[in-house]
Amino acid sequence: MDDVDEPRPLFPLEPAGAEEPLPVVVDCDPGVDDAVALLLALAAPELDVRAVTTTAGNASLDVVTANAARVLDLAGARADLRLARGAAGPLGRARRERDADVHGVGALGGLDLPPSSRAVADASAVDVLARAVAEWPGEVVLVALGPLTTVAALLALHPRAAADLREVVLMGGAAFCEGNATPTTEFNLRCDPDAARRVTEAGVPLRVVPLDATQRALVGRGTTEPLLASDDARGRAVGALLQHLSTRRRGPDATGAGGEEAAAVHDALAVAALLDPSLCTWVGGGVRVETAGELTRGELVVDTTAGTPRARTGWARTARVAVDADPDGLGRLLLDRLA
Ligand code: RIB
Ligand code: CA
């Protein structure tokens, strides 16, 4: 990637909650890795999770919402932590449901969590998010772990939200690597490219955690096995979820032959990147999502020269994009917080 003239400084990437817990709201589609991400976020004293909302993606809205409630119960989340239903489908064209084999039975990898009696808010996810952001202007970070339909609706229906949000941390995209939905697109952005485009254009500071980073932060047996043996139910659940995801290999050679089974826990890295940004390697720039490409609809496009004298686009320099990650860092964090 070319060196660029000194770009304008972006928001600082500091570990969350250094002085006091960072208020966050999480939109998700649990989903095996969403569940790990929620358990990590709710176990982190640096974060103050003030609302959880759901968006259809890995499974239907009913399934991801019921799963979120179950995970909140396992996490021991406060009874008054608001859980609200978001979008049941994309803004525009039809979406491909996640293949069941990725997230398994019940979309939690077969993890058998008891049904929850947790109340789901009558208010919509957009209203719950809007209220949380308006109540603490400039303080709340929105963590988006699924399709961006609900987040886009928030920004469209509540224009102040873009100014009041401190930052959006989102798991999505394939910046400079191959996609997992199509050759150039990642599932979350592919599910709803129009919504993703709106989020990238809203002017809100973005911390993007794409496949470039999540597929390098592979979690191996050195993390999964101690978690499975944990005396903490959350740790054992995360161990089981990681086992379900351990379909990749961290091998001694580039082909992946040999080595050990490992898991890409995409959404958990997005939360980890909030807790410890040094786990990832970041580039600054401006980002957009393709919405019209016949072959590339949903592709994340990153202009690292945005905001510099040699800018290739007129996009504002509002994003940091993770282009690499410490292969052992996420595992250490999960063990430290959940084992
Ligand atoms: O491509 C990875 C993303 O798609 C993750 O958020 C996973 O949960 C699925 O939604
Ligand atoms: Ca997800």
mmCIF file of C-alpha atoms and ligand atoms in Angstrom:
data_model
loop_
_atom_site.group_PDB
_atom_site.id
_atom_site.type_symbol
_atom_site.label_atom_id
_atom_site.label_comp_id
_atom_site.label_asym_id
_atom_site.label_seq_id
_atom_site.Cartn_x
_atom_site.Cartn_y
_atom_site.Cartn_z
ATOM 1 C CA MET A 1 0.000 0.000 0.000
ATOM 2 C CA ASP A 2 1.517 3.364 -1.025
ATOM 3 C CA ASP A 3 2.766 5.689 1.654
ATOM 4 C CA VAL A 4 0.633 8.773 1.641
ATOM 5 C CA ASP A 5 1.355 12.369 2.631
ATOM 6 C CA GLU A 6 0.715 13.022 6.268
ATOM 7 C CA PRO A 7 -3.074 12.576 6.548
ATOM 8 C CA ARG A 8 -5.242 14.474 8.978
ATOM 9 C CA PRO A 9 -5.206 12.785 12.414
ATOM 10 C CA LEU A 10 -8.051 10.377 13.121
ATOM 11 C CA PHE A 11 -9.678 9.703 16.484
ATOM 12 C CA PRO A 12 -7.209 8.139 18.958
ATOM 13 C CA LEU A 13 -7.213 4.330 19.243
ATOM 14 C CA GLU A 14 -6.985 3.897 23.003
ATOM 15 C CA PRO A 15 -7.927 0.860 25.084
ATOM 16 C CA ALA A 16 -11.552 1.264 26.179
ATOM 17 C CA GLY A 17 -12.520 2.191 29.687
ATOM 18 C CA ALA A 18 -9.106 3.311 30.916
ATOM 19 C CA GLU A 19 -10.655 5.759 33.383
ATOM 20 C CA GLU A 20 -14.303 4.708 33.522
ATOM 21 C CA PRO A 21 -16.400 2.075 31.764
ATOM 22 C CA LEU A 22 -17.119 2.962 28.151
ATOM 23 C CA PRO A 23 -20.866 2.997 27.366
ATOM 24 C CA VAL A 24 -21.640 0.699 24.460
ATOM 25 C CA VAL A 25 -24.698 -0.600 22.647
ATOM 26 C CA VAL A 26 -24.442 -3.805 20.621
ATOM 27 C CA ASP A 27 -26.412 -4.767 17.514
ATOM 28 C CA CYS A 28 -25.955 -8.434 16.621
ATOM 29 C CA ASP A 29 -27.319 -11.554 14.899
ATOM 30 C CA PRO A 30 -26.382 -14.448 17.231
ATOM 31 C CA GLY A 31 -24.868 -16.484 15.672
ATOM 32 C CA VAL A 32 -21.999 -18.401 17.214
ATOM 33 C CA ASP A 33 -19.342 -15.676 17.037
ATOM 34 C CA ASP A 34 -21.877 -13.020 18.064
ATOM 35 C CA ALA A 35 -22.484 -15.063 21.205
ATOM 36 C CA VAL A 36 -18.762 -15.127 22.009
ATOM 37 C CA ALA A 37 -18.592 -11.379 21.367
ATOM 38 C CA LEU A 38 -21.556 -10.686 23.687
ATOM 39 C CA LEU A 39 -20.073 -12.843 26.464
ATOM 40 C CA LEU A 40 -16.730 -11.057 26.108
ATOM 41 C CA ALA A 41 -18.342 -7.602 26.131
ATOM 42 C CA LEU A 42 -20.477 -8.394 29.178
ATOM 43 C CA ALA A 43 -17.490 -9.822 31.053
ATOM 44 C CA ALA A 44 -15.354 -6.728 30.388
ATOM 45 C CA PRO A 45 -15.279 -4.206 33.248
ATOM 46 C CA GLU A 46 -14.040 -1.620 30.746
ATOM 47 C CA LEU A 47 -17.414 -1.700 28.990
ATOM 48 C CA ASP A 48 -20.864 -0.681 30.210
ATOM 49 C CA VAL A 49 -23.284 -2.476 27.875
ATOM 50 C CA ARG A 50 -26.426 -0.351 27.933
ATOM 51 C CA ALA A 51 -28.530 -2.078 25.288
ATOM 52 C CA VAL A 52 -28.445 -5.070 22.977
ATOM 53 C CA THR A 53 -30.413 -5.081 19.735
ATOM 54 C CA THR A 54 -30.844 -7.765 17.111
ATOM 55 C CA THR A 55 -30.929 -7.836 13.324
ATOM 56 C CA ALA A 56 -31.768 -10.790 11.090
ATOM 57 C CA GLY A 57 -28.694 -12.211 9.420
ATOM 58 C CA ASN A 58 -27.258 -15.520 10.613
ATOM 59 C CA ALA A 59 -30.841 -16.589 11.270
ATOM 60 C CA SER A 60 -34.306 -15.049 11.376
ATOM 61 C CA LEU A 61 -35.069 -12.125 13.691
ATOM 62 C CA ASP A 62 -37.013 -14.406 16.043
ATOM 63 C CA VAL A 63 -34.121 -16.871 16.317
ATOM 64 C CA VAL A 64 -31.347 -14.293 16.771
ATOM 65 C CA THR A 65 -33.429 -12.434 19.368
ATOM 66 C CA ALA A 66 -34.194 -15.581 21.357
ATOM 67 C CA ASN A 67 -30.490 -16.475 21.161
ATOM 68 C CA ALA A 68 -29.448 -13.036 22.354
ATOM 69 C CA ALA A 69 -31.751 -13.383 25.378
ATOM 70 C CA ARG A 70 -30.274 -16.797 26.211
ATOM 71 C CA VAL A 71 -26.731 -15.452 25.962
ATOM 72 C CA LEU A 72 -27.573 -12.431 28.129
ATOM 73 C CA ASP A 73 -28.906 -14.820 30.781
ATOM 74 C CA LEU A 74 -25.733 -16.919 30.624
ATOM 75 C CA ALA A 75 -23.677 -13.723 30.919
ATOM 76 C CA GLY A 76 -25.636 -12.767 34.040
ATOM 77 C CA ALA A 77 -26.639 -9.488 32.411
ATOM 78 C CA ARG A 78 -28.761 -7.137 34.479
ATOM 79 C CA ALA A 79 -32.498 -7.795 34.128
ATOM 80 C CA ASP A 80 -32.968 -4.161 33.071
ATOM 81 C CA LEU A 81 -30.440 -4.328 30.228
ATOM 82 C CA ARG A 82 -32.662 -3.463 27.302
ATOM 83 C CA LEU A 83 -32.984 -6.099 24.551
ATOM 84 C CA ALA A 84 -34.856 -4.930 21.470
ATOM 85 C CA ARG A 85 -35.757 -6.364 18.075
ATOM 86 C CA GLY A 86 -34.365 -4.665 15.013
ATOM 87 C CA ALA A 87 -34.698 -5.310 11.317
ATOM 88 C CA ALA A 88 -36.164 -8.546 10.014
ATOM 89 C CA GLY A 89 -34.590 -8.091 6.614
ATOM 90 C CA PRO A 90 -32.513 -5.771 4.453
ATOM 91 C CA LEU A 91 -33.445 -2.297 3.270
ATOM 92 C CA GLY A 92 -33.558 -3.433 -0.283
ATOM 93 C CA ARG A 93 -33.248 -6.658 -2.176
ATOM 94 C CA ALA A 94 -33.529 -10.204 -0.925
ATOM 95 C CA ARG A 95 -30.871 -11.542 1.369
ATOM 96 C CA ARG A 96 -29.251 -14.931 1.565
ATOM 97 C CA GLU A 97 -29.889 -16.603 4.907
ATOM 98 C CA ARG A 98 -26.654 -17.798 6.488
ATOM 99 C CA ASP A 99 -26.037 -21.460 5.667
ATOM 100 C CA ALA A 100 -27.093 -23.413 8.732
ATOM 101 C CA ASP A 101 -23.837 -25.350 8.725
ATOM 102 C CA VAL A 102 -21.937 -22.184 9.603
ATOM 103 C CA HIS A 103 -23.841 -21.572 12.805
ATOM 104 C CA GLY A 104 -25.307 -25.009 13.333
ATOM 105 C CA VAL A 105 -28.423 -26.147 15.124
ATOM 106 C CA GLY A 106 -30.329 -23.207 16.596
ATOM 107 C CA ALA A 107 -27.660 -20.865 15.154
ATOM 108 C CA LEU A 108 -25.608 -21.289 18.343
ATOM 109 C CA GLY A 109 -23.571 -24.246 17.161
ATOM 110 C CA GLY A 110 -25.872 -26.651 18.960
ATOM 111 C CA LEU A 111 -25.086 -25.027 22.327
ATOM 112 C CA ASP A 112 -28.025 -25.957 24.539
ATOM 113 C CA LEU A 113 -28.865 -22.837 26.544
ATOM 114 C CA PRO A 114 -32.138 -22.786 28.469
ATOM 115 C CA PRO A 115 -34.912 -20.657 27.003
ATOM 116 C CA SER A 116 -34.952 -17.175 28.475
ATOM 117 C CA SER A 117 -37.766 -15.404 30.243
ATOM 118 C CA ARG A 118 -35.986 -12.105 29.690
ATOM 119 C CA ALA A 119 -38.330 -9.383 28.504
ATOM 120 C CA VAL A 120 -37.830 -8.061 25.012
ATOM 121 C CA ALA A 121 -38.516 -4.330 24.830
ATOM 122 C CA ASP A 122 -41.787 -3.244 23.231
ATOM 123 C CA ALA A 123 -39.869 -0.366 21.696
ATOM 124 C CA SER A 124 -38.043 -1.034 18.468
ATOM 125 C CA ALA A 125 -34.284 -1.418 18.318
ATOM 126 C CA VAL A 126 -34.041 1.933 16.561
ATOM 127 C CA ASP A 127 -35.906 3.674 19.382
ATOM 128 C CA VAL A 128 -33.823 1.934 22.066
ATOM 129 C CA LEU A 129 -30.567 2.809 20.303
ATOM 130 C CA ALA A 130 -31.671 6.390 19.628
ATOM 131 C CA ARG A 131 -32.595 6.880 23.274
ATOM 132 C CA ALA A 132 -29.294 5.453 24.533
ATOM 133 C CA VAL A 133 -27.273 7.662 22.197
ATOM 134 C CA ALA A 134 -29.290 10.819 22.927
ATOM 135 C CA GLU A 135 -29.048 10.252 26.685
ATOM 136 C CA TRP A 136 -25.225 10.276 26.616
ATOM 137 C CA PRO A 137 -24.276 12.399 23.596
ATOM 138 C CA GLY A 138 -20.714 11.896 22.421
ATOM 139 C CA GLU A 139 -20.117 8.982 24.779
ATOM 140 C CA VAL A 140 -21.741 5.866 23.348
ATOM 141 C CA VAL A 141 -19.947 3.447 21.019
ATOM 142 C CA LEU A 142 -22.191 1.291 18.830
ATOM 143 C CA VAL A 143 -20.783 -2.183 18.157
ATOM 144 C CA ALA A 144 -22.351 -3.675 15.021
ATOM 145 C CA LEU A 145 -21.858 -7.415 14.557
ATOM 146 C CA GLY A 146 -24.376 -8.297 11.873
ATOM 147 C CA PRO A 147 -25.988 -6.790 8.780
ATOM 148 C CA LEU A 148 -26.195 -3.011 9.173
ATOM 149 C CA THR A 149 -29.914 -2.657 8.468
ATOM 150 C CA THR A 150 -30.863 -1.548 11.979
ATOM 151 C CA VAL A 151 -27.888 0.797 12.294
ATOM 152 C CA ALA A 152 -28.742 2.416 8.955
ATOM 153 C CA ALA A 153 -32.348 2.855 10.062
ATOM 154 C CA LEU A 154 -31.153 4.548 13.266
ATOM 155 C CA LEU A 155 -29.027 6.991 11.276
ATOM 156 C CA ALA A 156 -31.820 7.662 8.770
ATOM 157 C CA LEU A 157 -34.612 8.160 11.318
ATOM 158 C CA HIS A 158 -32.492 10.007 13.911
ATOM 159 C CA PRO A 159 -30.035 12.296 12.064
ATOM 160 C CA ARG A 160 -28.625 13.554 15.386
ATOM 161 C CA ALA A 161 -27.429 10.018 16.145
ATOM 162 C CA ALA A 162 -24.501 10.303 13.709
ATOM 163 C CA ALA A 163 -23.276 13.385 15.588
ATOM 164 C CA ASP A 164 -24.060 11.981 19.042
ATOM 165 C CA LEU A 165 -22.424 8.581 18.519
ATOM 166 C CA ARG A 166 -18.808 8.532 19.713
ATOM 167 C CA GLU A 167 -17.923 5.797 17.202
ATOM 168 C CA VAL A 168 -19.265 2.762 15.365
ATOM 169 C CA VAL A 169 -17.166 -0.399 15.621
ATOM 170 C CA LEU A 170 -18.295 -2.849 12.972
ATOM 171 C CA MET A 171 -17.328 -6.349 11.965
ATOM 172 C CA GLY A 172 -17.669 -6.461 8.226
ATOM 173 C CA GLY A 173 -16.069 -6.357 4.835
ATOM 174 C CA ALA A 174 -13.075 -7.815 3.084
ATOM 175 C CA ALA A 175 -10.795 -4.826 2.518
ATOM 176 C CA PHE A 176 -7.814 -6.387 0.716
ATOM 177 C CA CYS A 177 -8.571 -10.096 0.976
ATOM 178 C CA GLU A 178 -11.094 -12.531 -0.489
ATOM 179 C CA GLY A 179 -14.656 -12.422 0.812
ATOM 180 C CA ASN A 180 -16.639 -15.183 2.522
ATOM 181 C CA ALA A 181 -19.969 -14.483 0.818
ATOM 182 C CA THR A 182 -18.687 -13.838 -2.716
ATOM 183 C CA PRO A 183 -15.109 -13.375 -3.960
ATOM 184 C CA THR A 184 -15.161 -9.688 -2.996
ATOM 185 C CA THR A 185 -17.801 -9.460 -0.263
ATOM 186 C CA GLU A 186 -18.199 -10.443 3.366
ATOM 187 C CA PHE A 187 -21.524 -11.741 4.734
ATOM 188 C CA ASN A 188 -22.651 -8.783 6.910
ATOM 189 C CA LEU A 189 -22.117 -6.172 4.215
ATOM 190 C CA ARG A 190 -23.393 -8.481 1.485
ATOM 191 C CA CYS A 191 -26.636 -9.048 3.400
ATOM 192 C CA ASP A 192 -27.552 -5.378 3.135
ATOM 193 C CA PRO A 193 -25.177 -3.302 0.981
ATOM 194 C CA ASP A 194 -27.540 -0.311 0.899
ATOM 195 C CA ALA A 195 -27.586 -0.122 4.682
ATOM 196 C CA ALA A 196 -23.819 -0.557 4.872
ATOM 197 C CA ARG A 197 -23.346 2.243 2.325
ATOM 198 C CA ARG A 198 -25.482 4.596 4.425
ATOM 199 C CA VAL A 199 -23.412 3.824 7.525
ATOM 200 C CA THR A 200 -20.125 4.508 5.711
ATOM 201 C CA GLU A 201 -21.471 7.844 4.410
ATOM 202 C CA ALA A 202 -22.982 9.089 7.688
ATOM 203 C CA GLY A 203 -19.781 10.810 8.828
ATOM 204 C CA VAL A 204 -19.651 8.889 12.104
ATOM 205 C CA PRO A 205 -16.141 7.717 13.114
ATOM 206 C CA LEU A 206 -15.783 4.063 12.076
ATOM 207 C CA ARG A 207 -13.560 1.291 13.378
ATOM 208 C CA VAL A 208 -13.903 -1.445 10.755
ATOM 209 C CA VAL A 209 -12.832 -5.008 11.613
ATOM 210 C CA PRO A 210 -12.946 -6.934 8.310
ATOM 211 C CA LEU A 211 -11.992 -10.482 7.362
ATOM 212 C CA ASP A 212 -8.441 -9.249 6.728
ATOM 213 C CA ALA A 213 -8.016 -9.188 10.507
ATOM 214 C CA THR A 214 -10.561 -11.740 11.743
ATOM 215 C CA GLN A 215 -9.181 -14.529 9.564
ATOM 216 C CA ARG A 216 -5.723 -14.010 11.058
ATOM 217 C CA ALA A 217 -6.809 -13.898 14.707
ATOM 218 C CA LEU A 218 -7.433 -17.648 14.701
ATOM 219 C CA VAL A 219 -8.151 -19.162 18.106
ATOM 220 C CA GLY A 220 -6.597 -22.603 18.627
ATOM 221 C CA ARG A 221 -6.725 -25.484 21.072
ATOM 222 C CA GLY A 222 -4.501 -23.589 23.518
ATOM 223 C CA THR A 223 -7.519 -21.377 24.180
ATOM 224 C CA THR A 224 -10.445 -23.690 23.472
ATOM 225 C CA GLU A 225 -9.354 -26.547 25.735
ATOM 226 C CA PRO A 226 -8.785 -24.485 28.909
ATOM 227 C CA LEU A 227 -12.129 -22.787 28.317
ATOM 228 C CA LEU A 228 -13.877 -26.140 28.000
ATOM 229 C CA ALA A 229 -12.312 -27.126 31.336
ATOM 230 C CA SER A 230 -13.298 -23.844 32.998
ATOM 231 C CA ASP A 231 -15.316 -23.885 36.207
ATOM 232 C CA ASP A 232 -17.184 -20.882 34.812
ATOM 233 C CA ALA A 233 -20.269 -21.766 32.743
ATOM 234 C CA ARG A 234 -19.529 -18.833 30.443
ATOM 235 C CA GLY A 235 -16.048 -20.155 29.770
ATOM 236 C CA ARG A 236 -17.325 -23.628 29.001
ATOM 237 C CA ALA A 237 -19.955 -22.189 26.656
ATOM 238 C CA VAL A 238 -17.323 -20.131 24.830
ATOM 239 C CA GLY A 239 -15.170 -23.257 24.577
ATOM 240 C CA ALA A 240 -18.058 -25.125 22.962
ATOM 241 C CA LEU A 241 -18.786 -22.238 20.598
ATOM 242 C CA LEU A 242 -15.118 -22.085 19.605
ATOM 243 C CA GLN A 243 -15.078 -25.828 19.001
ATOM 244 C CA HIS A 244 -17.997 -25.399 16.609
ATOM 245 C CA LEU A 245 -16.085 -22.682 14.765
ATOM 246 C CA SER A 246 -12.795 -24.621 14.678
ATOM 247 C CA THR A 247 -13.023 -25.519 11.032
ATOM 248 C CA ARG A 248 -9.810 -23.750 9.998
ATOM 249 C CA ARG A 249 -6.200 -24.635 10.535
ATOM 250 C CA ARG A 250 -3.267 -22.777 12.004
ATOM 251 C CA GLY A 251 -0.560 -24.722 10.356
ATOM 252 C CA PRO A 252 3.244 -24.765 10.295
ATOM 253 C CA ASP A 253 3.073 -24.061 6.576
ATOM 254 C CA ALA A 254 1.252 -21.586 4.371
ATOM 255 C CA THR A 255 -1.006 -24.205 2.834
ATOM 256 C CA GLY A 256 -2.575 -24.884 6.247
ATOM 257 C CA ALA A 257 -1.530 -28.531 6.074
ATOM 258 C CA GLY A 258 -0.651 -29.934 9.459
ATOM 259 C CA GLY A 259 -0.937 -27.565 12.356
ATOM 260 C CA GLU A 260 -4.001 -27.461 14.530
ATOM 261 C CA GLU A 261 -7.705 -26.803 14.221
ATOM 262 C CA ALA A 262 -8.584 -23.175 14.878
ATOM 263 C CA ALA A 263 -11.526 -20.817 14.826
ATOM 264 C CA ALA A 264 -12.129 -17.463 13.202
ATOM 265 C CA VAL A 265 -14.283 -15.645 15.770
ATOM 266 C CA HIS A 266 -15.073 -12.612 13.664
ATOM 267 C CA ASP A 267 -17.402 -10.693 15.996
ATOM 268 C CA ALA A 268 -15.324 -11.365 19.108
ATOM 269 C CA LEU A 269 -12.350 -9.645 17.465
ATOM 270 C CA ALA A 270 -14.487 -6.536 16.928
ATOM 271 C CA VAL A 271 -15.134 -6.358 20.684
ATOM 272 C CA ALA A 272 -11.504 -7.227 21.432
ATOM 273 C CA ALA A 273 -10.406 -4.401 19.106
ATOM 274 C CA LEU A 274 -12.350 -2.029 21.334
ATOM 275 C CA LEU A 275 -10.775 -3.409 24.505
ATOM 276 C CA ASP A 276 -7.230 -3.550 23.114
ATOM 277 C CA PRO A 277 -6.733 -1.852 19.719
ATOM 278 C CA SER A 278 -3.118 -3.043 19.688
ATOM 279 C CA LEU A 279 -4.384 -6.533 18.838
ATOM 280 C CA CYS A 280 -4.887 -5.275 15.296
ATOM 281 C CA THR A 281 -2.870 -3.376 12.711
ATOM 282 C CA TRP A 282 -4.830 -0.345 11.490
ATOM 283 C CA VAL A 283 -4.862 1.839 8.410
ATOM 284 C CA GLY A 284 -6.740 5.135 8.241
ATOM 285 C CA GLY A 285 -8.878 6.279 5.348
ATOM 286 C CA GLY A 286 -12.308 6.747 3.925
ATOM 287 C CA VAL A 287 -14.629 3.812 3.260
ATOM 288 C CA ARG A 288 -17.679 3.080 1.144
ATOM 289 C CA VAL A 289 -19.674 -0.015 0.173
ATOM 290 C CA GLU A 290 -20.474 -0.844 -3.426
ATOM 291 C CA THR A 291 -24.220 -1.047 -4.027
ATOM 292 C CA ALA A 292 -24.536 -1.174 -7.816
ATOM 293 C CA GLY A 293 -21.845 -3.600 -8.910
ATOM 294 C CA GLU A 294 -23.238 -6.561 -10.791
ATOM 295 C CA LEU A 295 -20.455 -8.758 -9.422
ATOM 296 C CA THR A 296 -19.321 -6.734 -6.409
ATOM 297 C CA ARG A 297 -22.472 -5.462 -4.671
ATOM 298 C CA GLY A 298 -21.603 -5.338 -0.966
ATOM 299 C CA GLU A 299 -17.842 -4.882 -1.469
ATOM 300 C CA LEU A 300 -15.990 -2.731 1.067
ATOM 301 C CA VAL A 301 -13.892 -0.092 -0.676
ATOM 302 C CA VAL A 302 -11.097 1.580 1.323
ATOM 303 C CA ASP A 303 -9.315 4.769 0.230
ATOM 304 C CA THR A 304 -6.244 5.054 2.435
ATOM 305 C CA THR A 305 -5.377 8.383 0.741
ATOM 306 C CA ALA A 306 -8.679 10.009 1.750
ATOM 307 C CA GLY A 307 -8.123 13.370 3.394
ATOM 308 C CA THR A 308 -4.591 13.746 2.076
ATOM 309 C CA PRO A 309 -3.243 16.047 -0.652
ATOM 310 C CA ARG A 310 -3.080 13.027 -2.986
ATOM 311 C CA ALA A 311 -6.556 11.743 -2.195
ATOM 312 C CA ARG A 312 -7.927 9.368 -4.811
ATOM 313 C CA THR A 313 -11.503 10.140 -3.740
ATOM 314 C CA GLY A 314 -13.304 13.000 -2.055
ATOM 315 C CA TRP A 315 -14.292 10.786 0.844
ATOM 316 C CA ALA A 316 -13.886 12.066 4.394
ATOM 317 C CA ARG A 317 -11.134 10.383 6.398
ATOM 318 C CA THR A 318 -13.416 8.906 9.065
ATOM 319 C CA ALA A 319 -12.371 5.263 9.309
ATOM 320 C CA ARG A 320 -9.752 3.040 10.790
ATOM 321 C CA VAL A 321 -9.613 -0.377 9.152
ATOM 322 C CA ALA A 322 -7.929 -3.405 10.725
ATOM 323 C CA VAL A 323 -5.735 -5.068 8.092
ATOM 324 C CA ASP A 324 -4.006 -7.586 10.333
ATOM 325 C CA ALA A 325 -4.330 -9.057 13.807
ATOM 326 C CA ASP A 326 -2.186 -10.782 16.418
ATOM 327 C CA PRO A 327 -2.900 -14.505 15.935
ATOM 328 C CA ASP A 328 -2.631 -15.224 19.667
ATOM 329 C CA GLY A 329 -3.981 -11.987 21.084
ATOM 330 C CA LEU A 330 -7.683 -12.794 20.869
ATOM 331 C CA GLY A 331 -7.131 -16.198 22.475
ATOM 332 C CA ARG A 332 -5.240 -14.642 25.377
ATOM 333 C CA LEU A 333 -8.002 -12.096 25.911
ATOM 334 C CA LEU A 334 -10.752 -14.736 25.887
ATOM 335 C CA LEU A 335 -8.837 -16.859 28.387
ATOM 336 C CA ASP A 336 -8.121 -13.859 30.587
ATOM 337 C CA ARG A 337 -11.732 -12.673 30.625
ATOM 338 C CA LEU A 338 -13.776 -15.873 30.451
ATOM 339 C CA ALA A 339 -11.792 -18.850 31.707
HETATM 340 O O1 RIB B 1 -18.663 -12.674 7.978
HETATM 341 C C1 RIB B 1 -18.686 -12.820 9.360
HETATM 342 C C2 RIB B 1 -19.934 -12.238 9.930
HETATM 343 O O2 RIB B 1 -21.056 -12.939 9.370
HETATM 344 C C3 RIB B 1 -20.049 -12.416 11.446
HETATM 345 O O3 RIB B 1 -20.712 -11.320 12.009
HETATM 346 C C4 RIB B 1 -20.873 -13.668 11.589
HETATM 347 O O4 RIB B 1 -21.658 -13.661 12.782
HETATM 348 C C5 RIB B 1 -21.798 -13.571 10.398
HETATM 349 O O5 RIB B 1 -22.869 -12.746 10.753
HETATM 350 CA CA CA B 2 -22.633 -11.629 13.403
#
